[in-house]
mmCIF file of C-alpha atoms and ligand atoms in Angstrom:
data_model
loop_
_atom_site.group_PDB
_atom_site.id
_atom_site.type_symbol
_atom_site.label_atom_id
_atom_site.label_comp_id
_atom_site.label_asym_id
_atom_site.label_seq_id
_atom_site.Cartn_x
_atom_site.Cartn_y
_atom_site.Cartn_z
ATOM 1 C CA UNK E 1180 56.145 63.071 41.035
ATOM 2 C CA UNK E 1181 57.911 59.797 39.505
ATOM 3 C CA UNK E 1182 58.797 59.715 36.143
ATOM 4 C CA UNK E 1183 55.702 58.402 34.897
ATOM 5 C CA UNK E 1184 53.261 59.973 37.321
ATOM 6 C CA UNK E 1185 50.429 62.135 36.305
ATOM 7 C CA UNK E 1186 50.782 65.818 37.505
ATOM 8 C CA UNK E 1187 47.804 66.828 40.008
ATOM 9 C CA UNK E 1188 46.860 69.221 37.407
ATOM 10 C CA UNK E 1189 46.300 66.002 34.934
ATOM 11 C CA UNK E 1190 44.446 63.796 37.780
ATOM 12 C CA UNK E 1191 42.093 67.229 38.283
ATOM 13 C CA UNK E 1192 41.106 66.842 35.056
ATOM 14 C CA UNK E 1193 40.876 63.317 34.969
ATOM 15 C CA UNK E 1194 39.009 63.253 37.595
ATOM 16 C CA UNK E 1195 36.898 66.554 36.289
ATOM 17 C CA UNK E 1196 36.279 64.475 32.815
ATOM 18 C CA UNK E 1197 35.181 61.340 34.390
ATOM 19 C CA UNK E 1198 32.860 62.979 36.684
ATOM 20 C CA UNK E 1199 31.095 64.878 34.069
ATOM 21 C CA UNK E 1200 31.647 68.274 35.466
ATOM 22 C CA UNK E 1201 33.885 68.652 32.335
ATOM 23 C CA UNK E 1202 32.074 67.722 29.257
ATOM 24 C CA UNK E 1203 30.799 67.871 25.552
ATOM 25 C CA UNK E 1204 33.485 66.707 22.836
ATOM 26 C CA UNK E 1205 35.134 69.307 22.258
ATOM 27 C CA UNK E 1206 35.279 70.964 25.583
ATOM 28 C CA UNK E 1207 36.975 67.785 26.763
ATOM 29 C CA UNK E 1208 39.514 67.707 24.065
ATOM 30 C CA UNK E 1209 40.671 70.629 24.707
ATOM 31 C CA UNK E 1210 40.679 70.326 28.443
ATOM 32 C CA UNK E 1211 42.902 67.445 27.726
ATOM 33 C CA UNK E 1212 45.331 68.947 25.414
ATOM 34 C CA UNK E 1213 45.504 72.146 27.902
ATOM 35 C CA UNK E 1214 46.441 69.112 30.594
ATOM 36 C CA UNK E 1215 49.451 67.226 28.225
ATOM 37 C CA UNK E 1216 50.936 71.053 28.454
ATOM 38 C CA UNK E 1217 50.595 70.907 32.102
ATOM 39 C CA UNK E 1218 52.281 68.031 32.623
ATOM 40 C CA UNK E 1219 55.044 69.195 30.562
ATOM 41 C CA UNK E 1220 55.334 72.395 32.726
ATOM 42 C CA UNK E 1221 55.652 69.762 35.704
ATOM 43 C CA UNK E 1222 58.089 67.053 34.013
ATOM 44 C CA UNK E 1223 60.280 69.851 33.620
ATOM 45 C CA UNK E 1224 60.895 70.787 36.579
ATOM 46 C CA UNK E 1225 60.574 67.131 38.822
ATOM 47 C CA UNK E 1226 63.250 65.523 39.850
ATOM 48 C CA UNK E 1227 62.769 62.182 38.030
ATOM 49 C CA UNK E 1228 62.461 63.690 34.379
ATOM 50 C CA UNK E 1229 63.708 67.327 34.423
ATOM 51 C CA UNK E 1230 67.136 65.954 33.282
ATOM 52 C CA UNK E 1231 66.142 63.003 30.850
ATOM 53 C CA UNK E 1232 64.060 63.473 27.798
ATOM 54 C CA UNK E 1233 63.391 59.656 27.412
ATOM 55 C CA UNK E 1234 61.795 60.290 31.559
ATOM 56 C CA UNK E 1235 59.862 63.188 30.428
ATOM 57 C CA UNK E 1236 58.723 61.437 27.167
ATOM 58 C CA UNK E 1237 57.399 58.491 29.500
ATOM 59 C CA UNK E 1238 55.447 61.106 31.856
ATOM 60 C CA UNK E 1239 54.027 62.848 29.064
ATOM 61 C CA UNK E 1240 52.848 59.172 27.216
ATOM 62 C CA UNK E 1241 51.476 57.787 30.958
ATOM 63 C CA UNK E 1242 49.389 61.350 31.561
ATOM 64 C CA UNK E 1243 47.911 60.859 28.148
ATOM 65 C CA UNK E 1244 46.686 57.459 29.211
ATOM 66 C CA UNK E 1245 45.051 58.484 32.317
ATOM 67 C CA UNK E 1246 43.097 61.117 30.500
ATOM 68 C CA UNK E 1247 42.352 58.520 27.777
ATOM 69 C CA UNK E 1248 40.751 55.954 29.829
ATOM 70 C CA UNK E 1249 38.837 58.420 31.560
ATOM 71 C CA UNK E 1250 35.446 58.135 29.041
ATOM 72 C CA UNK E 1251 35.255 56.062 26.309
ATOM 73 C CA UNK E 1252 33.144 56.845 23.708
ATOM 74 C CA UNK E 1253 34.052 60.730 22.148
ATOM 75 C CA UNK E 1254 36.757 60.503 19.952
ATOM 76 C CA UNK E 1255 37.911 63.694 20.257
ATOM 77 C CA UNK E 1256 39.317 62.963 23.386
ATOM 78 C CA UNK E 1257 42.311 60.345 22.392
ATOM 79 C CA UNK E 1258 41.935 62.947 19.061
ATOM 80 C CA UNK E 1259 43.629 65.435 20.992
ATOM 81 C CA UNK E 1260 46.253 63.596 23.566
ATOM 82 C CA UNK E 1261 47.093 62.153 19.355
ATOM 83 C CA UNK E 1262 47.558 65.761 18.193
ATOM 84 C CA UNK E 1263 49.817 66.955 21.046
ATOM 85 C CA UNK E 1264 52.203 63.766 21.558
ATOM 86 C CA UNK E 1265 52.697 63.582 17.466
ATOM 87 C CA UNK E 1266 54.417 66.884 17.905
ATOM 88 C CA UNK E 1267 56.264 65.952 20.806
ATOM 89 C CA UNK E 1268 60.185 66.788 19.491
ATOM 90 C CA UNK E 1269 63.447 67.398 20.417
ATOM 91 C CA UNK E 1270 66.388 65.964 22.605
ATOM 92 C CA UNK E 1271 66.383 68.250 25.084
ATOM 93 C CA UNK E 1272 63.414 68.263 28.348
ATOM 94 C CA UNK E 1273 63.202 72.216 27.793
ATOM 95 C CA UNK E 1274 62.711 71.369 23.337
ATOM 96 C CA UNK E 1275 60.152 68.512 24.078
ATOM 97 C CA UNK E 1276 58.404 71.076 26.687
ATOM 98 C CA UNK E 1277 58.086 73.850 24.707
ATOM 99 C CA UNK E 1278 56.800 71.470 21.482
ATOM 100 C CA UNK E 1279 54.217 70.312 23.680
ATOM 101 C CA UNK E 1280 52.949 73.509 25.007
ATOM 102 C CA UNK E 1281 53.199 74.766 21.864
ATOM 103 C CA UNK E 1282 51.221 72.085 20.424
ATOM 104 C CA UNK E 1283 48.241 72.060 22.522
ATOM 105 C CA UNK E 1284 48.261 75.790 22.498
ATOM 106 C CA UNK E 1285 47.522 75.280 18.660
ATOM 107 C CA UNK E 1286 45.277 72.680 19.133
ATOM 108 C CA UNK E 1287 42.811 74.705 21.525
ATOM 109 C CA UNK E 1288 43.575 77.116 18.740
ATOM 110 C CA UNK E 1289 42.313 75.420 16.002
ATOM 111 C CA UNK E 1290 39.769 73.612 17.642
ATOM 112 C CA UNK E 1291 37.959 77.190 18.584
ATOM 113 C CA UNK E 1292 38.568 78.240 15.219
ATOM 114 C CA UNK E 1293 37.113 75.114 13.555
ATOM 115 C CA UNK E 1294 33.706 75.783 15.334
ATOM 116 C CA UNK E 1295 33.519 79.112 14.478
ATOM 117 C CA UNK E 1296 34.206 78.490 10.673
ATOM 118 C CA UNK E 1297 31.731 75.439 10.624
ATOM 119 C CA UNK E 1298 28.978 77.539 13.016
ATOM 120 C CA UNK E 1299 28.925 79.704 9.164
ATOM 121 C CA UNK E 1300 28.623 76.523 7.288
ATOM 122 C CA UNK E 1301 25.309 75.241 9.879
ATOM 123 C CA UNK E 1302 23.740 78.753 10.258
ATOM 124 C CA UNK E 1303 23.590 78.654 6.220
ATOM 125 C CA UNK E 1304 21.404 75.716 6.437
ATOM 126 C CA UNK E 1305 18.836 77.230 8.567
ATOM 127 C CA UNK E 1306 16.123 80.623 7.043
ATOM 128 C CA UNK E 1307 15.135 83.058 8.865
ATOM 129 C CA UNK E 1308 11.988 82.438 10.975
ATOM 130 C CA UNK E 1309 12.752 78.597 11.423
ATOM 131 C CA UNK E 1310 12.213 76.731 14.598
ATOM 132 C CA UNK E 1311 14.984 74.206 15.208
ATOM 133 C CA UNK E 1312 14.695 71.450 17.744
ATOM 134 C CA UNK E 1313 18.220 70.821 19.892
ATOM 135 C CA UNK E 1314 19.075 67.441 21.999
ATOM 136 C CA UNK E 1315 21.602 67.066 24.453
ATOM 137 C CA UNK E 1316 24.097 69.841 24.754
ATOM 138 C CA UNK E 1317 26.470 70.597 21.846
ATOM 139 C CA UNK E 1318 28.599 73.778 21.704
ATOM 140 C CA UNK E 1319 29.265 72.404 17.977
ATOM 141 C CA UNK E 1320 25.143 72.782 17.627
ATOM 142 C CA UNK E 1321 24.954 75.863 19.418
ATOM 143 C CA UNK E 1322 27.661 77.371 17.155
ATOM 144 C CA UNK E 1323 25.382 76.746 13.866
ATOM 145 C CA UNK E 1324 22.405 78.525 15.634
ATOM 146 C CA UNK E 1325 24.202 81.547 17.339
ATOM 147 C CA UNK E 1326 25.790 82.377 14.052
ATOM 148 C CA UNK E 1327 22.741 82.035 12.685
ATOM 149 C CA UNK E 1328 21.043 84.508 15.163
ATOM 150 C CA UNK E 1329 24.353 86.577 14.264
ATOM 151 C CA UNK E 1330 23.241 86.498 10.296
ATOM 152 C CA UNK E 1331 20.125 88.419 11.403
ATOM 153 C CA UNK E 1332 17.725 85.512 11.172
ATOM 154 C CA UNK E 1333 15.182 85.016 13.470
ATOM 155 C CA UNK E 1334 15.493 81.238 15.222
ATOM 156 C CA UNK E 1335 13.535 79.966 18.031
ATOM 157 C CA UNK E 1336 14.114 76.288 19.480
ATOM 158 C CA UNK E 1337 12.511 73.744 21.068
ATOM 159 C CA UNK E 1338 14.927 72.093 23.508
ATOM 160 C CA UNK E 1339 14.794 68.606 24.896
ATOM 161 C CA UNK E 1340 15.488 68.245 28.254
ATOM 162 C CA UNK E 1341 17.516 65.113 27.533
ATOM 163 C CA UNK E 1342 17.267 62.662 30.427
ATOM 164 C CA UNK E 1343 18.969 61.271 32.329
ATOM 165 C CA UNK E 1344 21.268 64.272 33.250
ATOM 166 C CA UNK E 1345 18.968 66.895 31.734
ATOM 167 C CA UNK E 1346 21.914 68.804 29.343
ATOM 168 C CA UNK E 1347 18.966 70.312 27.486
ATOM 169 C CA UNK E 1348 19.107 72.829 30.061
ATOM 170 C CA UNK E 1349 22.163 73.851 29.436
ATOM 171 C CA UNK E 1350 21.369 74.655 26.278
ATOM 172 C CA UNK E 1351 17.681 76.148 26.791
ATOM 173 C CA UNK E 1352 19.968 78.675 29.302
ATOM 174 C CA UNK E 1353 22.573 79.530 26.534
ATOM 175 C CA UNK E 1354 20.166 80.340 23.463
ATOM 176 C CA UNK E 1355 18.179 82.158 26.182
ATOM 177 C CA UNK E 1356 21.233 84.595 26.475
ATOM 178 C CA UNK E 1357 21.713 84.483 22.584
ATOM 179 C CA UNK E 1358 18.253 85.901 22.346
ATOM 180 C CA UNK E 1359 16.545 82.803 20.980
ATOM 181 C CA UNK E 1360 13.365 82.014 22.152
ATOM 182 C CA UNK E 1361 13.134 78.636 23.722
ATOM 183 C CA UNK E 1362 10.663 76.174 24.782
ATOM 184 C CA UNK E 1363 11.872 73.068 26.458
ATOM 185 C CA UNK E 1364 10.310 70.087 26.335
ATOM 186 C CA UNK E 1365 10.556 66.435 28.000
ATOM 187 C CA UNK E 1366 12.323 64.011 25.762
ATOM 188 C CA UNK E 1367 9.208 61.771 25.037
ATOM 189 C CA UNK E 1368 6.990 64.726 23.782
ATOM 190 C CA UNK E 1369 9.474 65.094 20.748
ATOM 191 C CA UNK E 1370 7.621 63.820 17.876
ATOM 192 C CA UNK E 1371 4.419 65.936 19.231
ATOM 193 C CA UNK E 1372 6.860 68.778 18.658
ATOM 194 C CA UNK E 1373 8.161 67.975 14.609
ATOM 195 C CA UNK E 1374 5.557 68.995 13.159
ATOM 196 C CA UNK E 1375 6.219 72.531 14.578
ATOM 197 C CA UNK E 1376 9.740 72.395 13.744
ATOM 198 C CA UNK E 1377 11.989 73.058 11.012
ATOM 199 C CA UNK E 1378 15.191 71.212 11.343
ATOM 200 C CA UNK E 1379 16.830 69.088 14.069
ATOM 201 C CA UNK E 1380 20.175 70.602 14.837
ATOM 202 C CA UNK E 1381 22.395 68.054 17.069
ATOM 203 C CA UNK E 1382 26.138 67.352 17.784
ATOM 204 C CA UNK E 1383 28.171 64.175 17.546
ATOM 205 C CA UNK E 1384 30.696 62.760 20.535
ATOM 206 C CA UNK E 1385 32.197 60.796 17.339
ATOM 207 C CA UNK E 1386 31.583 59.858 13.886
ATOM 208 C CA UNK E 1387 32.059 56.180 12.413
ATOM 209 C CA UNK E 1388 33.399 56.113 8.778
ATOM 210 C CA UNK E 1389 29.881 54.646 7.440
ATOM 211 C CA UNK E 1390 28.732 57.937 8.278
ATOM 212 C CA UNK E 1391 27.453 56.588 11.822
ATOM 213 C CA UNK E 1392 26.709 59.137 14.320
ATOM 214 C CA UNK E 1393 27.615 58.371 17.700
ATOM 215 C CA UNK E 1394 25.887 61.227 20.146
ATOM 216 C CA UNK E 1395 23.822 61.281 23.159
ATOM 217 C CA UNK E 1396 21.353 58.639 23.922
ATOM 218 C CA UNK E 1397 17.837 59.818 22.084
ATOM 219 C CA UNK E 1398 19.376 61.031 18.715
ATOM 220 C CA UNK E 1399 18.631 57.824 17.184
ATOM 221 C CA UNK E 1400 15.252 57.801 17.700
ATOM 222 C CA UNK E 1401 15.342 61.285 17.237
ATOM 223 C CA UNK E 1402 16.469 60.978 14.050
ATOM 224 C CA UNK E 1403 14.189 58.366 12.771
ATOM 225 C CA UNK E 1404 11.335 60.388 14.325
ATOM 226 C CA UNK E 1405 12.613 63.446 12.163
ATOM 227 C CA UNK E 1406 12.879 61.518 8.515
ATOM 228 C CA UNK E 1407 9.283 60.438 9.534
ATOM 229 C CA UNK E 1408 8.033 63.885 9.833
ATOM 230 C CA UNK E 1409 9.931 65.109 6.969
ATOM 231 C CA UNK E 1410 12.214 67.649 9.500
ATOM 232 C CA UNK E 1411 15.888 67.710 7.800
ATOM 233 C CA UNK E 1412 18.164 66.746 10.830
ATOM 234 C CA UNK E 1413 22.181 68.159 10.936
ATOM 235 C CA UNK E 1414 24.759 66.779 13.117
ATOM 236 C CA UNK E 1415 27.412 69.479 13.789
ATOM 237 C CA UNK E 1416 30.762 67.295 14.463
ATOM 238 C CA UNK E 1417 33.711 69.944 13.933
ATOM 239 C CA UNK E 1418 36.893 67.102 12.299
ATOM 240 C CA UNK E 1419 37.885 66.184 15.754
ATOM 241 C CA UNK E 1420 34.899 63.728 16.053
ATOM 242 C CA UNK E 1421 35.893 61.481 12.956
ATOM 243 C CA UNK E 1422 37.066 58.213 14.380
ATOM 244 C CA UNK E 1423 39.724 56.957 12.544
ATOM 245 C CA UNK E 1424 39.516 53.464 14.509
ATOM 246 C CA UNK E 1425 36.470 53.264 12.519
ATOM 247 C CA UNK E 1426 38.216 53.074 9.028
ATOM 248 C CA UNK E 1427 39.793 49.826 9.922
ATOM 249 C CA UNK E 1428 36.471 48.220 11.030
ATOM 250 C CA UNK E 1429 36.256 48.713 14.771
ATOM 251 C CA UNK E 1430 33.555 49.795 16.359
ATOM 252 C CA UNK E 1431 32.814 52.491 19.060
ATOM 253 C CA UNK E 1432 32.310 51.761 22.424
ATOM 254 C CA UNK E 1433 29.054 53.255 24.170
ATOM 255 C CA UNK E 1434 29.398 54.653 27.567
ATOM 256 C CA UNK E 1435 27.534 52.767 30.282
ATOM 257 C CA UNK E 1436 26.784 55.171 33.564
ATOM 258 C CA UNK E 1437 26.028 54.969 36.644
ATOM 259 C CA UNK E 1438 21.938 53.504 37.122
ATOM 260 C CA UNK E 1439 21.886 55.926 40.295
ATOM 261 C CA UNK E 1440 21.579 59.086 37.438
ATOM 262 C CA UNK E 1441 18.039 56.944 36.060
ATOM 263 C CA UNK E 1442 16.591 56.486 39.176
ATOM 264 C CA UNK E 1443 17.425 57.276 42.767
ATOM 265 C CA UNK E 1444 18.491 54.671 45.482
ATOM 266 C CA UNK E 1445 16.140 54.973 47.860
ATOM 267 C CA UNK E 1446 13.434 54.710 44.771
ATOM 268 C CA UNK E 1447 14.895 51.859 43.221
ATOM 269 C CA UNK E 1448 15.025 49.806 46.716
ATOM 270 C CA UNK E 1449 11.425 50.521 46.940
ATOM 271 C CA UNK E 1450 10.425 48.831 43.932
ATOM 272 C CA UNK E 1451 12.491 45.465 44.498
ATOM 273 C CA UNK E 1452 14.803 43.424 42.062
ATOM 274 C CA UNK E 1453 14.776 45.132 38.534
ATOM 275 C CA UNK E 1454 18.097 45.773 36.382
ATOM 276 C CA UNK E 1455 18.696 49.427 35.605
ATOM 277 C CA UNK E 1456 20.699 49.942 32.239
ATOM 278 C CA UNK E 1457 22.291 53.775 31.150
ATOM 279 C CA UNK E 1458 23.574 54.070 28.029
ATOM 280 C CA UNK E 1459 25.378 57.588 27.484
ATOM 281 C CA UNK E 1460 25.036 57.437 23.774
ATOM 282 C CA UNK E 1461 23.389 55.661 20.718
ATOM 283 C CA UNK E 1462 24.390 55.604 16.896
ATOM 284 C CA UNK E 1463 22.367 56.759 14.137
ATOM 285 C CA UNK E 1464 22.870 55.167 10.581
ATOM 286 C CA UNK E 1465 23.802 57.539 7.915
ATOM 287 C CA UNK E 1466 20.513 56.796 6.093
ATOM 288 C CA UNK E 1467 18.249 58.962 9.042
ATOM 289 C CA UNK E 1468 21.175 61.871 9.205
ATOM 290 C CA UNK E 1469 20.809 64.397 6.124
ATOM 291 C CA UNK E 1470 24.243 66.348 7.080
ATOM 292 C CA UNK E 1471 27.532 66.213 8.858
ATOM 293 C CA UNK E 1472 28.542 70.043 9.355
ATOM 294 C CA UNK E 1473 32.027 70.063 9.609
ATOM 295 C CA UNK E 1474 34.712 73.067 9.421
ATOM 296 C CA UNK E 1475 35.612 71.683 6.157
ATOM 297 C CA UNK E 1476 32.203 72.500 4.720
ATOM 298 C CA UNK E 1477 29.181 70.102 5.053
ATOM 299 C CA UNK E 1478 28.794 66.229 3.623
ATOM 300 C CA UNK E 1479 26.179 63.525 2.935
ATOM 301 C CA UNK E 1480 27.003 61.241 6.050
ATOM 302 C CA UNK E 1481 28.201 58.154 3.578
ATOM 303 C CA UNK E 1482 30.645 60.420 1.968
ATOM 304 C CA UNK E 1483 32.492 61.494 5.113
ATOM 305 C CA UNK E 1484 35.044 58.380 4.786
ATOM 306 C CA UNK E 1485 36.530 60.397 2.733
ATOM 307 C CA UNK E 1486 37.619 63.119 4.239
ATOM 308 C CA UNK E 1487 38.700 60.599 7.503
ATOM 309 C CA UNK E 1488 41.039 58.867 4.721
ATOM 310 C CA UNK E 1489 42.478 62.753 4.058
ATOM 311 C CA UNK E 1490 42.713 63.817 7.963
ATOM 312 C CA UNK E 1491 43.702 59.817 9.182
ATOM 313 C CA UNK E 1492 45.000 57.540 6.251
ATOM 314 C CA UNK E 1493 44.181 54.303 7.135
ATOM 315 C CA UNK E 1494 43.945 53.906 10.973
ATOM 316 C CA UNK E 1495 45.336 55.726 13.733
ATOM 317 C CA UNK E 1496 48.646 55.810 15.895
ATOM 318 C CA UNK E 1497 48.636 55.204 19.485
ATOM 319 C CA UNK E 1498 51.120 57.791 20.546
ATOM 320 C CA UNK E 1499 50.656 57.168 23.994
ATOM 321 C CA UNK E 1500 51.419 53.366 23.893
ATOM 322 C CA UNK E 1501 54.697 51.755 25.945
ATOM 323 C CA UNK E 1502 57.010 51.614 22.778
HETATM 324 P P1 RI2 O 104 30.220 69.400 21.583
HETATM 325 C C1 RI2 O 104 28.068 65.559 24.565
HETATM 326 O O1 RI2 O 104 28.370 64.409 25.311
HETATM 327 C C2 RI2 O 104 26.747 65.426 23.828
HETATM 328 O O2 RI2 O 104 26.471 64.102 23.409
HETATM 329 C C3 RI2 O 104 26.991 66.380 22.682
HETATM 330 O O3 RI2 O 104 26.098 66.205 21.598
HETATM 331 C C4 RI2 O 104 28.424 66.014 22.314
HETATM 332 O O4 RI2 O 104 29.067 65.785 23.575
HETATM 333 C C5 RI2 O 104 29.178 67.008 21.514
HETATM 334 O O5 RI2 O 104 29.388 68.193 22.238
HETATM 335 P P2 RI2 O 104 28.537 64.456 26.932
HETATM 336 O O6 RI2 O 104 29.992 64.757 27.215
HETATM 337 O O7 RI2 O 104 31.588 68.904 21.304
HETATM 338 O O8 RI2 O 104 27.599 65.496 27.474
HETATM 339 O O9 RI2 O 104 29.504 69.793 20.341
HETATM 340 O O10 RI2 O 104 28.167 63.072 27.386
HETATM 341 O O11 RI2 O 104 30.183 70.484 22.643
#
């Protein structure tokens, strides 16, 4: 390892995040924060930065952008690599490790806490007996519901399978083992499905300070579908998701996948020169959202800037930058 390189431990999970096989917000944040105390472990004991703090600060800043530019679009993610390198202190290697280990061990901390404390504030939304419809796969979502279930109310769900990579099953599994009946459905019967259901319950890979939610591809429509049919929809974002980029006017950028995870190859050959577009995620305007559940209790979408200005001030550091 050079002073700047990545451990393999950081790569992995590079690697892990871009690839999908690690995934969901705030799984990925904290895979990333776990990583930054990795690399600390490692820039402590290579050659190049075990004796020089300045070396080991550089390692710690050029790990943070590898894991950054790994997906785009869930805040969270540079959220977390913030949280760790703002508590990176001390003029020793051994004081800066042990503030970064320390500080990611806090963060994964907090971060499980937040979802449990904000799973009580979305399971007091829902009554006993209600059907909820789910999209996508949100442990933020799933949080609201199991504590729910754990309230003693009786929830059943109808689960979208969420094309193209079909996360609904995920979660159609994981209420399964919570006890909650499921049915899944394809993404298109949906509407069909409102007028059976209670409340839309979905998460949020970031949140823009207009009260935008930015979450998998289908929530918009979702959403609109919802306010239609008169279905109250939630996003459950724990704080992590509020992107403070947002307060100073820029927007977020959507994910673009591969076209091989819409249609196959082979398929696609057979049918001759068409363009194949996959967006990972859509935005919802505040006006089709009736709640963001957050650990800090739950808020009309267009009133959320406010609590970013409280968490964020007025924009957000780039800790990881070259200074
Ligand atoms: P939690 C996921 O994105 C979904 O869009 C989900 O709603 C969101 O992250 C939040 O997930 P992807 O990584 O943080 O599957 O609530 O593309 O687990």
């Amino acid at each position: 390892m050079t002073d700047t390189e990545p451990s393999p431990a950081v790569s992995e999970t590079a690697e892990s995040i871009a690839t999908m096989e690690i995934r969901g917000a705030a799984t990925i944040a904290s895979a990333a924060a776990e990583a930054l105390a990795d690399q600390a472990e490692a820039a402590a004991e290579a050659d190049a930065t075990a004796g020089d703090p300045e070396a080991f600060r550089a390692s710690l800043r050029a790990a943070a952008r590898t894991l950054r530019e790994t997906r785009p679009t869930a805040v969270s993610l540079p959220n977390a690599l913030r949280y760790v390198l703002q508590r990176m202190e001390g003029d020793s290697v051994d004081r800066l490790r042990r503030s970064v280990v320390d500080a990611s061990e806090a963060f994964v901390e907090q971060l499980d806490r937040a979802q449990e404390d904000l799973g009580q504030v979305g399971a007091n939304r829902l009554a006993d007996g209600d059907t909820v419809m789910t999209h996508c796969h949100s442990t933020d979502a799933l949080a609201c519901i199991e504590a729910a279930v754990e309230q003693g109310k009786s929830i059943s769900a109808v689960v979208k399978e969420t094309r193209p990579r079909q996360q609904g099953h995920i979660t159609a599994e994981q209420l399964r083992d919570a006890g909650v009946p499921v049915t899944l459905i394809v993404d298109s019967a949906a509407r069909r499905y409102l007028d059976e259901v209670d409340h839309v319950v979905v998460g949020a890979d970031s949140i823009a300070a207009d009260g935008g939610v930015i979450n998998k591809i289908g929530t918009s429509g979702l959403a609109v579908n919802a306010r239609e049919r008169g279905v109250p929809i939630m996003t459950a974002a724990q704080t992590i998701k509020l992107h403070p980029e947002t307060l100073t006017g820029h927007t977020v950028e959507i994910e673009m996948r591969d076209e091989a995870e819409v249609i196959d190859p082979e398929a696609r050959e057979a049918i001759g020169q068409i363009d194949v577009e996959n967006p990972a995620f859509d935005v919802t305007p505040p006006r089709y959202m009736d709640a963001i559940v957050t650990e800090q209790g739950q808020f009309p979408p267009e009133s959320i800037v406010t609590l970013m200005r409280e968490l964020f001030g007025e924009g957000a550091a780039e800790p990881w930058a070259e200074p």
